[in-house]
mmCIF file of C-alpha atoms in Angstrom:
data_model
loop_
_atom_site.group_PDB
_atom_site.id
_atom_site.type_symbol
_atom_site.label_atom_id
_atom_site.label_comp_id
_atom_site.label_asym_id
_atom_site.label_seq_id
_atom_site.Cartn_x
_atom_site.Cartn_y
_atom_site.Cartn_z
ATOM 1 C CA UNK A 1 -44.662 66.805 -47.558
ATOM 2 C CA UNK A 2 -46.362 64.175 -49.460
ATOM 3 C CA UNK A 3 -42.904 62.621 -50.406
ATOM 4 C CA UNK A 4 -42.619 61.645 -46.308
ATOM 5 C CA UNK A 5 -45.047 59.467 -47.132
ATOM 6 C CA UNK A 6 -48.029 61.289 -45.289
ATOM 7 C CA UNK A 7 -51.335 59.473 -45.351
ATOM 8 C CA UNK A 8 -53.823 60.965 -47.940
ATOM 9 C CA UNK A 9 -56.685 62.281 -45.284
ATOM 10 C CA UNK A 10 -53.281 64.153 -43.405
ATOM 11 C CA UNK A 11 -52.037 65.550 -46.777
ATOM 12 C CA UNK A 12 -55.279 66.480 -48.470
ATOM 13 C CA UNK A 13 -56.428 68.213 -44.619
ATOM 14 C CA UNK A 14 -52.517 70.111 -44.498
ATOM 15 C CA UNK A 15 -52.968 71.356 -48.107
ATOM 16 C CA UNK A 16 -56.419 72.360 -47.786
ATOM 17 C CA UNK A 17 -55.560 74.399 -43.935
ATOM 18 C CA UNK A 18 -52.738 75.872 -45.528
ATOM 19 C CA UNK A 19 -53.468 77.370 -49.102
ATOM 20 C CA UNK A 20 -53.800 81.206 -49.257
ATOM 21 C CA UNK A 21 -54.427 83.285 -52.025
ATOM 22 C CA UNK A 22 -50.973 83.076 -54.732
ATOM 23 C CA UNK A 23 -49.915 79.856 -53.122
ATOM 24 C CA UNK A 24 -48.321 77.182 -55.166
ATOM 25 C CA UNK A 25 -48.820 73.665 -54.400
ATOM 26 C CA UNK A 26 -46.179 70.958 -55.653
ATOM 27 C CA UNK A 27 -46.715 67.218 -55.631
ATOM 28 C CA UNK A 28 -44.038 64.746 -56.349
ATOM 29 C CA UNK A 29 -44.409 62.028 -58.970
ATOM 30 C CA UNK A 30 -43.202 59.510 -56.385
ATOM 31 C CA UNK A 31 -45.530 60.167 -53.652
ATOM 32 C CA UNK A 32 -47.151 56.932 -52.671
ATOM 33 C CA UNK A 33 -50.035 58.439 -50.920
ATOM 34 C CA UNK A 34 -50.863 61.914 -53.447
ATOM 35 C CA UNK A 35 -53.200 60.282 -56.287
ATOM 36 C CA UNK A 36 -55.260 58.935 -52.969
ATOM 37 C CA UNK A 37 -55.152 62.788 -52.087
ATOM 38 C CA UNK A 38 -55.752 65.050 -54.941
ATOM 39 C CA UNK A 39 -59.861 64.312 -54.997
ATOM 40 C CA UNK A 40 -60.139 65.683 -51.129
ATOM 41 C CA UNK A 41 -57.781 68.269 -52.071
ATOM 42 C CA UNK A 42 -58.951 69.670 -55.553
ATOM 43 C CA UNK A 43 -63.144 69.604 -53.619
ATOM 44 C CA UNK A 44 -61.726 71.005 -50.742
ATOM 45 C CA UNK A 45 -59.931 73.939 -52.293
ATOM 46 C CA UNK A 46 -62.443 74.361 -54.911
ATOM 47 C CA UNK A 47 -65.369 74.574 -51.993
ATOM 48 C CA UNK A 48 -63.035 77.415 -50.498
ATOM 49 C CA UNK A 49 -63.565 79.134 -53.430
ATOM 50 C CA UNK A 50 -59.861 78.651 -55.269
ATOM 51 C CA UNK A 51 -59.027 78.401 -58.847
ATOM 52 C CA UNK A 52 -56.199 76.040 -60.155
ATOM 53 C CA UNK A 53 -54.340 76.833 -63.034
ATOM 54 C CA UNK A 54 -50.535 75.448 -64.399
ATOM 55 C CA UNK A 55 -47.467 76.830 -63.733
ATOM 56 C CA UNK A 56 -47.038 77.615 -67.199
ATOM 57 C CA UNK A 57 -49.321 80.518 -66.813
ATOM 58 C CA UNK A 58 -47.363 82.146 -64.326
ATOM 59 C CA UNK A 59 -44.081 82.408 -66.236
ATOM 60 C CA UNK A 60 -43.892 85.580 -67.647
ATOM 61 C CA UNK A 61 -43.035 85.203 -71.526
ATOM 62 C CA UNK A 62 -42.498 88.995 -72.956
ATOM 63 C CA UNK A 63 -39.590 91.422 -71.596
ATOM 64 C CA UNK A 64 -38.632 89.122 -68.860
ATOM 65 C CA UNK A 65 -35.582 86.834 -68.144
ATOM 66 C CA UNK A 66 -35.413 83.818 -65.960
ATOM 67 C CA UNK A 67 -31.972 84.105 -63.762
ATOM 68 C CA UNK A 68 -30.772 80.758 -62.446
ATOM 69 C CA UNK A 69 -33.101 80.814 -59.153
ATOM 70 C CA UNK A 70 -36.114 81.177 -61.489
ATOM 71 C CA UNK A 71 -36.712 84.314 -60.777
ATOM 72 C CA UNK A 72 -38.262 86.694 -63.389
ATOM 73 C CA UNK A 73 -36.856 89.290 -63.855
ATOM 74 C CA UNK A 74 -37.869 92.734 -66.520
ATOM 75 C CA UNK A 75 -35.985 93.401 -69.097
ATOM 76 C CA UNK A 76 -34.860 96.682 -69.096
ATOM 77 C CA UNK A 77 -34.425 99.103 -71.908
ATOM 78 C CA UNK A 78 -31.348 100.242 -72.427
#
């Protein structure tokens, strides 16, 4: 919710409470408040023990297909 304009100690403490394992956590560009946030966040996840990595290495790029949702989907064998 950083794009409501959420102060950075409320959007850093949200992010941090709510990241589980496989979660993906999206920032906008615009967000007034988000580079104030991302040091608290990035510590605080990292002291929890999670690893950050870009969204490039989750897209699957062999013998899948992307359908218009973004969903991957396997290629099957016909």
């Amino acid at each position: 919710l950083d794009w409501k304009g959420l102060k950075s100690g409320e959007m850093a403490a949200r992010v941090i409470n709510k990241t589980q394992n496989g979660s993906i956590i999206l920032f906008h560009n615009a967000a007034v408040n988000t580079p104030a946030a991302l040091p608290s966040v990035i510590a605080g996840l990292k002291a929890k023990g999670f690893s950050f990595l870009p969204v490039s290495k989750l897209i699957y790029t062999e013998n899948y297909t992307m359908d218009h949702t973004g969903r991957q989907i396997p290629n099957t064998v016909e």
